[in-house]
Amino acid sequence: MSSPPTSQIVDEAGKAAARAAFDETNEVIAVDSANDLYAYNEEEIQKTLNEKKWKNDVHYFKRTKISAKALLKIVMHAHSAAKGERKTEIMGMLLGKVVGETIIVLDAFELPIQGEEAFVTAGDQANIYMSEYVANSKLARPENPIGWYHSHPGLQVFLSGTDCTTQRLYQQFMDPWLAIVIDPVRTMTSGKVELGAFRTYPPGTSAASASSGWEPVPADLIEEFGVHKDEYYKMETSYFKSASDAALLDLLWDQYWVSALATNALTSNAEYFSDCIHKVARKLEDAEEEMAHSSSSSSARFRAGGAGAGSSMSFLSSAPAAAGPPDSKLALCADESSKFAIEELHALTTQVVKDSLFNIRR
């Protein structure tokens, strides 16, 4: 009996290694199939829905747990529309349940929507498709729609004004409801799924007026979380899998693995990398201007105070405070530069590994 060709052995080994790396990087936890995460207790769920504790506590839902099956479906869907020069947003729905303060996502499915580069919304056709899909899926699993997901290619994960409006409507009529945002470009470049789970505050409520003990998004992160940052909050996210999902996960991974192999993150995301460089350059210029202004202001105060020992000590004690904000901006630039450099190196390393695996020269 002949042994399988070397290329097939390498392919299978590479696929298994990539799958293990994906689970490790995204901290996917293995659980038993009989775990409460999978069990559907109709009585308990109905009790939770009737109590509606989230009506009295806008931060009632604090965590979301996503199955590896749902995660891979979301990643693959988002990745399919993030290839080439024109990267568009996609949208889909989430199926799952609520257990206490946790929203559990067990499955996900695509909606037949082709969004634009900066936004995506569901129309009548998508709503009809969603209703039919849920009705048919009930034959196999009892879970109900629990939220929606969409992508922000290269834009980071946050809720835009349109997203906040959509999520707020869903929470008003279909609560409990979850919004997931994924950035497929940063996912491809970093190797780690860039995903966020969010819920919006009720109309008339914001992060500043919400219950105490919950910190709003800092003002210096407004670019990352959007100008509507006070209208929603981010939930803690984790991933899990079980042996019962193994066959389906293998099938999904085969599709994802082929797609990942065929993608060159350096060329397909060239525009994204270029934007990152320009963004950091602009921030460095702003920080430099503020530091120059701060330095000139400090010098003026020193000259006005004279050259005595007392005035010198006064100047020294006030200098750190004056340099604080520019230094803070410079630190943010350094952090962003490091993150970008790591993504670039990861994409380059991935291409080198592919070349060594599949372009073996004999």
Short mmCIF file of C-alpha atoms in Angstrom, two decimals:
data_model
loop_
_atom_site.label_atom_id
_atom_site.label_comp_id
_atom_site.label_asym_id
_atom_site.label_seq_id
_atom_site.Cartn_x
_atom_site.Cartn_y
_atom_site.Cartn_z
CA MET A 1 0.00 0.00 0.00
CA SER A 2 1.49 3.31 -1.11
CA SER A 3 1.97 6.09 1.41
CA PRO A 4 0.32 9.47 0.88
CA PRO A 5 2.37 12.07 -1.02
CA THR A 6 4.59 14.43 0.96
CA SER A 7 2.51 17.45 -0.05
CA GLN A 8 -0.61 15.87 1.47
CA ILE A 9 1.20 15.08 4.73
CA VAL A 10 2.53 18.63 4.92
CA ASP A 11 -0.92 20.02 4.14
CA GLU A 12 -2.60 17.98 6.90
CA ALA A 13 0.14 18.81 9.40
CA GLY A 14 -0.04 22.49 8.53
CA LYS A 15 -3.82 22.50 8.81
CA ALA A 16 -3.73 20.86 12.23
CA ALA A 17 -1.03 23.24 13.45
CA ALA A 18 -2.97 26.25 12.20
CA ARG A 19 -6.14 25.01 13.90
CA ALA A 20 -4.29 24.55 17.20
CA ALA A 21 -2.71 27.99 16.87
CA PHE A 22 -6.13 29.55 16.18
CA ASP A 23 -7.60 27.97 19.33
CA GLU A 24 -4.62 28.99 21.45
CA THR A 25 -4.42 32.57 20.14
CA ASN A 26 -8.13 33.17 20.69
CA GLU A 27 -8.20 31.23 23.98
CA VAL A 28 -10.93 28.81 22.86
CA ILE A 29 -11.89 26.70 25.88
CA ALA A 30 -12.88 23.04 25.47
CA VAL A 31 -16.00 22.07 27.44
CA ASP A 32 -18.10 18.93 27.80
CA SER A 33 -21.03 18.52 25.44
CA ALA A 34 -23.31 18.14 28.45
CA ASN A 35 -22.19 21.53 29.79
CA ASP A 36 -24.87 24.07 30.67
CA LEU A 37 -23.60 26.16 27.77
CA TYR A 38 -25.29 23.71 25.40
CA ALA A 39 -28.28 22.59 27.49
CA TYR A 40 -31.56 24.33 26.68
CA ASN A 41 -33.77 24.65 29.75
CA GLU A 42 -37.03 26.11 28.45
CA GLU A 43 -38.40 26.75 31.94
CA GLU A 44 -35.32 28.62 33.18
CA ILE A 45 -35.01 30.66 30.00
CA GLN A 46 -38.67 31.64 30.09
CA LYS A 47 -38.29 32.66 33.72
CA THR A 48 -35.37 34.92 32.80
CA LEU A 49 -37.33 36.46 29.94
CA ASN A 50 -40.33 37.13 32.18
CA GLU A 51 -38.25 38.73 34.96
CA LYS A 52 -36.59 41.19 32.54
CA LYS A 53 -33.91 42.19 35.05
CA TRP A 54 -32.07 44.14 32.34
CA LYS A 55 -34.89 46.69 32.41
CA ASN A 56 -33.72 47.85 35.86
CA ASP A 57 -29.99 47.52 35.22
CA VAL A 58 -28.60 48.79 31.91
CA HIS A 59 -25.39 46.80 32.56
CA TYR A 60 -27.19 43.59 33.53
CA PHE A 61 -25.62 41.60 30.68
CA LYS A 62 -21.88 41.68 31.30
CA ARG A 63 -20.50 38.70 29.38
CA THR A 64 -20.98 36.90 26.11
CA LYS A 65 -19.71 33.39 25.34
CA ILE A 66 -19.42 32.39 21.69
CA SER A 67 -19.10 28.84 20.37
CA ALA A 68 -16.18 28.09 18.06
CA LYS A 69 -18.70 27.03 15.41
CA ALA A 70 -20.39 30.44 15.44
CA LEU A 71 -17.03 32.22 15.61
CA LEU A 72 -15.66 30.46 12.52
CA LYS A 73 -18.85 31.18 10.56
CA ILE A 74 -18.61 34.88 11.45
CA VAL A 75 -14.90 35.05 10.58
CA MET A 76 -15.37 33.28 7.24
CA HIS A 77 -18.35 35.45 6.27
CA ALA A 78 -16.50 38.66 7.12
CA HIS A 79 -13.35 37.47 5.38
CA SER A 80 -15.24 36.69 2.16
CA ALA A 81 -16.14 40.38 1.71
CA ALA A 82 -12.76 41.76 2.80
CA LYS A 83 -10.69 40.54 -0.14
CA GLY A 84 -9.33 42.76 -2.87
CA GLU A 85 -9.30 46.54 -3.02
CA ARG A 86 -13.01 47.09 -2.31
CA LYS A 87 -13.81 45.75 1.14
CA THR A 88 -17.51 45.78 2.05
CA GLU A 89 -19.41 45.22 5.27
CA ILE A 90 -21.46 42.08 5.83
CA MET A 91 -24.29 41.22 8.21
CA GLY A 92 -25.67 38.10 9.84
CA MET A 93 -27.72 36.87 12.78
CA LEU A 94 -26.83 35.08 16.01
CA LEU A 95 -28.69 32.17 17.60
CA GLY A 96 -28.39 31.38 21.28
CA LYS A 97 -29.83 31.92 24.74
CA VAL A 98 -29.38 33.81 28.01
CA VAL A 99 -28.12 32.30 31.25
CA GLY A 100 -28.14 34.81 34.07
CA GLU A 101 -25.97 37.80 33.14
CA THR A 102 -24.42 35.96 30.19
CA ILE A 103 -25.54 35.89 26.55
CA ILE A 104 -24.48 32.61 24.93
CA VAL A 105 -24.07 32.47 21.14
CA LEU A 106 -24.31 28.90 19.82
CA ASP A 107 -24.67 29.49 16.07
CA ALA A 108 -24.66 32.17 13.39
CA PHE A 109 -25.95 32.50 9.84
CA GLU A 110 -25.41 34.94 7.00
CA LEU A 111 -28.00 37.38 5.68
CA PRO A 112 -28.24 37.92 1.89
CA ILE A 113 -26.99 41.50 2.14
CA GLN A 114 -24.18 43.23 0.27
CA GLY A 115 -23.26 46.29 2.28
CA GLU A 116 -21.16 49.32 1.41
CA GLU A 117 -17.62 50.07 2.52
CA ALA A 118 -18.78 52.01 5.58
CA PHE A 119 -22.22 50.70 6.53
CA VAL A 120 -24.71 47.85 6.20
CA THR A 121 -28.41 47.60 7.03
CA ALA A 122 -31.03 44.87 6.72
CA GLY A 123 -33.95 45.34 4.32
CA ASP A 124 -37.27 43.54 3.89
CA GLN A 125 -35.69 40.69 1.91
CA ALA A 126 -33.18 40.04 4.68
CA ASN A 127 -35.89 40.09 7.35
CA ILE A 128 -37.99 37.55 5.41
CA TYR A 129 -34.94 35.33 4.95
CA MET A 130 -34.18 35.57 8.67
CA SER A 131 -37.72 34.52 9.63
CA GLU A 132 -37.67 31.51 7.30
CA TYR A 133 -34.19 30.44 8.43
CA VAL A 134 -35.11 30.59 12.12
CA ALA A 135 -38.34 28.64 11.51
CA ASN A 136 -36.43 25.88 9.69
CA SER A 137 -33.59 25.76 12.23
CA LYS A 138 -36.11 25.18 15.02
CA LEU A 139 -36.54 21.66 13.64
CA ALA A 140 -32.98 20.84 14.75
CA ARG A 141 -32.22 23.25 17.60
CA PRO A 142 -34.52 25.21 19.95
CA GLU A 143 -32.39 28.38 20.22
CA ASN A 144 -33.86 31.73 19.24
CA PRO A 145 -32.27 34.77 17.58
CA ILE A 146 -30.17 36.48 20.24
CA GLY A 147 -28.38 39.19 18.26
CA TRP A 148 -26.72 40.27 15.04
CA TYR A 149 -23.20 40.67 13.72
CA HIS A 150 -21.56 42.80 11.06
CA SER A 151 -18.06 43.75 9.96
CA HIS A 152 -15.91 46.88 9.98
CA PRO A 153 -13.10 46.06 7.50
CA GLY A 154 -9.99 47.88 8.71
CA LEU A 155 -12.03 50.28 10.86
CA GLN A 156 -11.64 48.62 14.29
CA VAL A 157 -14.58 47.35 16.35
CA PHE A 158 -17.12 49.86 17.64
CA LEU A 159 -20.74 50.90 17.01
CA SER A 160 -21.38 53.72 14.56
CA GLY A 161 -24.42 55.98 14.75
CA THR A 162 -26.34 53.70 12.35
CA ASP A 163 -25.27 50.64 14.36
CA CYS A 164 -26.47 52.24 17.60
CA THR A 165 -29.85 53.02 16.04
CA THR A 166 -30.21 49.47 14.71
CA GLN A 167 -29.17 47.87 18.01
CA ARG A 168 -31.43 50.16 20.03
CA LEU A 169 -34.44 49.17 17.91
CA TYR A 170 -33.62 45.47 18.32
CA GLN A 171 -33.29 45.90 22.10
CA GLN A 172 -36.59 47.76 22.22
CA PHE A 173 -38.59 45.04 20.48
CA MET A 174 -36.53 41.81 20.74
CA ASP A 175 -34.50 42.14 23.94
CA PRO A 176 -32.31 40.44 25.13
CA TRP A 177 -30.24 41.31 22.04
CA LEU A 178 -26.53 41.45 21.30
CA ALA A 179 -24.46 43.32 18.71
CA ILE A 180 -21.16 41.84 17.52
CA VAL A 181 -18.66 43.72 15.36
CA ILE A 182 -15.67 42.06 13.70
CA ASP A 183 -12.75 43.60 11.83
CA PRO A 184 -11.68 40.96 9.25
CA VAL A 185 -8.69 43.00 8.07
CA ARG A 186 -7.08 43.23 11.50
CA THR A 187 -8.03 39.59 12.09
CA MET A 188 -6.08 38.54 9.00
CA THR A 189 -3.06 40.70 9.78
CA SER A 190 -2.75 39.93 13.49
CA GLY A 191 -3.85 36.28 13.50
CA LYS A 192 -6.23 36.94 16.40
CA VAL A 193 -9.94 37.51 15.89
CA GLU A 194 -10.64 41.23 16.32
CA LEU A 195 -14.18 41.10 17.68
CA GLY A 196 -16.30 43.09 20.11
CA ALA A 197 -19.71 42.46 21.71
CA PHE A 198 -21.86 45.46 22.59
CA ARG A 199 -25.20 46.61 23.96
CA THR A 200 -26.66 50.09 23.72
CA TYR A 201 -28.12 52.18 26.51
CA PRO A 202 -31.89 52.92 26.49
CA PRO A 203 -33.01 56.19 24.83
CA GLY A 204 -32.18 59.14 27.05
CA THR A 205 -29.43 57.22 28.85
CA SER A 206 -25.68 57.44 28.26
CA ALA A 207 -22.50 56.13 29.85
CA ALA A 208 -22.26 59.27 31.97
CA SER A 209 -25.79 58.90 33.39
CA ALA A 210 -25.77 55.09 33.66
CA SER A 211 -25.41 53.25 36.96
CA SER A 212 -22.25 53.95 38.95
CA GLY A 213 -19.33 51.57 38.99
CA TRP A 214 -19.16 51.20 35.21
CA GLU A 215 -16.38 53.19 33.59
CA PRO A 216 -17.25 54.92 30.30
CA VAL A 217 -14.90 54.84 27.32
CA PRO A 218 -12.02 57.32 27.92
CA ALA A 219 -12.09 60.45 25.77
CA ASP A 220 -8.67 59.67 24.26
CA LEU A 221 -10.08 56.44 22.78
CA ILE A 222 -12.88 58.17 20.88
CA GLU A 223 -11.23 57.29 17.56
CA GLU A 224 -11.26 53.61 18.46
CA PHE A 225 -14.79 53.50 19.88
CA GLY A 226 -16.46 56.12 17.67
CA VAL A 227 -18.16 59.43 18.35
CA HIS A 228 -21.17 57.56 19.77
CA LYS A 229 -19.03 55.91 22.47
CA ASP A 230 -21.33 57.11 25.27
CA GLU A 231 -24.36 55.34 23.76
CA TYR A 232 -23.17 51.75 24.32
CA TYR A 233 -20.88 49.57 26.40
CA LYS A 234 -18.57 46.68 25.58
CA MET A 235 -19.08 43.23 27.08
CA GLU A 236 -16.50 40.66 28.15
CA THR A 237 -16.08 38.04 25.41
CA SER A 238 -14.84 34.43 25.50
CA TYR A 239 -14.98 31.38 23.20
CA PHE A 240 -15.70 27.69 23.77
CA LYS A 241 -16.00 24.40 21.88
CA SER A 242 -17.02 20.79 22.53
CA ALA A 243 -16.30 17.37 21.07
CA SER A 244 -19.83 17.19 19.63
CA ASP A 245 -18.95 20.09 17.31
CA ALA A 246 -15.74 18.42 16.11
CA ALA A 247 -17.05 17.14 12.76
CA LEU A 248 -18.66 20.45 11.81
CA LEU A 249 -15.66 22.42 13.04
CA ASP A 250 -13.36 20.27 10.89
CA LEU A 251 -15.55 20.96 7.86
CA LEU A 252 -15.62 24.69 8.55
CA TRP A 253 -11.89 24.76 9.20
CA ASP A 254 -11.18 23.04 5.88
CA GLN A 255 -12.95 25.92 4.12
CA TYR A 256 -11.28 28.57 6.26
CA TRP A 257 -7.86 26.93 5.92
CA VAL A 258 -8.02 26.98 2.11
CA SER A 259 -9.15 30.60 2.13
CA ALA A 260 -6.40 31.59 4.56
CA LEU A 261 -3.75 29.83 2.49
CA ALA A 262 -4.86 31.61 -0.67
CA THR A 263 -4.75 35.04 0.98
CA ASN A 264 -1.68 37.22 1.13
CA ALA A 265 -2.34 39.67 3.98
CA LEU A 266 0.46 41.96 2.81
CA THR A 267 -0.99 42.57 -0.65
CA SER A 268 -4.73 42.23 0.05
CA ASN A 269 -4.46 44.67 2.96
CA ALA A 270 -1.90 47.03 1.44
CA GLU A 271 -4.31 49.97 1.69
CA TYR A 272 -4.95 49.20 5.35
CA PHE A 273 -1.22 49.15 6.15
CA SER A 274 -0.76 52.42 4.27
CA ASP A 275 -3.60 54.04 6.23
CA CYS A 276 -2.04 52.88 9.50
CA ILE A 277 1.27 54.55 8.62
CA HIS A 278 -0.45 57.83 7.66
CA LYS A 279 -2.55 57.74 10.83
CA VAL A 280 0.48 57.29 13.08
CA ALA A 281 2.36 60.01 11.18
CA ARG A 282 -0.49 62.49 11.72
CA LYS A 283 -0.66 61.67 15.42
CA LEU A 284 3.10 62.11 15.77
CA GLU A 285 2.87 65.54 14.15
CA ASP A 286 0.09 66.54 16.55
CA ALA A 287 2.07 65.30 19.55
CA GLU A 288 5.20 67.12 18.34
CA GLU A 289 3.31 70.40 17.99
CA GLU A 290 1.84 70.08 21.48
CA MET A 291 5.22 69.21 22.99
CA ALA A 292 6.81 72.23 21.28
CA HIS A 293 4.01 74.47 22.54
CA SER A 294 4.34 73.03 26.05
CA SER A 295 8.11 73.51 26.00
CA SER A 296 7.84 77.15 24.90
CA SER A 297 5.22 77.83 27.58
CA SER A 298 7.46 76.32 30.27
CA SER A 299 10.43 78.40 29.09
CA ALA A 300 8.33 81.55 29.22
CA ARG A 301 7.26 80.79 32.79
CA PHE A 302 10.89 80.13 33.76
CA ARG A 303 12.08 83.44 32.32
CA ALA A 304 9.22 85.30 33.99
CA GLY A 305 10.05 83.72 37.36
CA GLY A 306 13.72 84.69 37.28
CA ALA A 307 16.81 82.57 37.83
CA GLY A 308 16.64 82.26 41.62
CA ALA A 309 16.73 78.93 43.35
CA GLY A 310 13.10 79.18 44.39
CA SER A 311 11.88 79.97 40.90
CA SER A 312 14.03 77.18 39.47
CA MET A 313 12.49 74.63 41.81
CA SER A 314 9.04 75.98 40.97
CA PHE A 315 9.73 75.47 37.28
CA LEU A 316 10.99 71.92 37.79
CA SER A 317 7.96 70.93 39.83
CA SER A 318 5.55 72.27 37.21
CA ALA A 319 7.31 70.84 34.14
CA PRO A 320 6.00 67.27 34.36
CA ALA A 321 2.40 68.46 34.65
CA ALA A 322 2.81 70.70 31.60
CA ALA A 323 4.34 67.87 29.58
CA GLY A 324 1.73 65.33 30.64
CA PRO A 325 -0.83 65.52 27.82
CA PRO A 326 1.75 65.55 24.97
CA ASP A 327 3.61 62.65 26.58
CA SER A 328 0.31 60.81 26.82
CA LYS A 329 -0.32 61.33 23.11
CA LEU A 330 3.22 60.24 22.31
CA ALA A 331 2.69 57.07 24.36
CA LEU A 332 -0.50 56.34 22.40
CA CYS A 333 1.44 56.79 19.15
CA ALA A 334 4.10 54.37 20.41
CA ASP A 335 1.46 51.79 21.34
CA GLU A 336 -0.25 52.08 17.97
CA SER A 337 3.08 51.87 16.13
CA SER A 338 3.97 48.71 18.05
CA LYS A 339 0.60 47.13 17.29
CA PHE A 340 0.93 47.98 13.59
CA ALA A 341 4.51 46.67 13.42
CA ILE A 342 3.46 43.38 15.04
CA GLU A 343 0.62 42.98 12.50
CA GLU A 344 3.02 43.67 9.62
CA LEU A 345 5.57 41.18 10.96
CA HIS A 346 2.87 38.56 11.52
CA ALA A 347 1.67 38.91 7.93
CA LEU A 348 5.23 38.66 6.63
CA THR A 349 6.05 35.67 8.83
CA THR A 350 2.90 33.90 7.64
CA GLN A 351 4.02 34.26 4.02
CA VAL A 352 7.49 32.94 4.85
CA VAL A 353 5.99 29.89 6.59
CA LYS A 354 3.68 29.23 3.62
CA ASP A 355 6.61 29.41 1.25
CA SER A 356 8.68 26.97 3.31
CA LEU A 357 5.76 24.53 3.59
CA PHE A 358 4.39 24.50 0.06
CA ASN A 359 7.28 25.58 -2.14
CA ILE A 360 9.71 22.88 -1.04
CA ARG A 361 12.65 22.77 -3.44
CA ARG A 362 14.10 19.36 -4.01
#
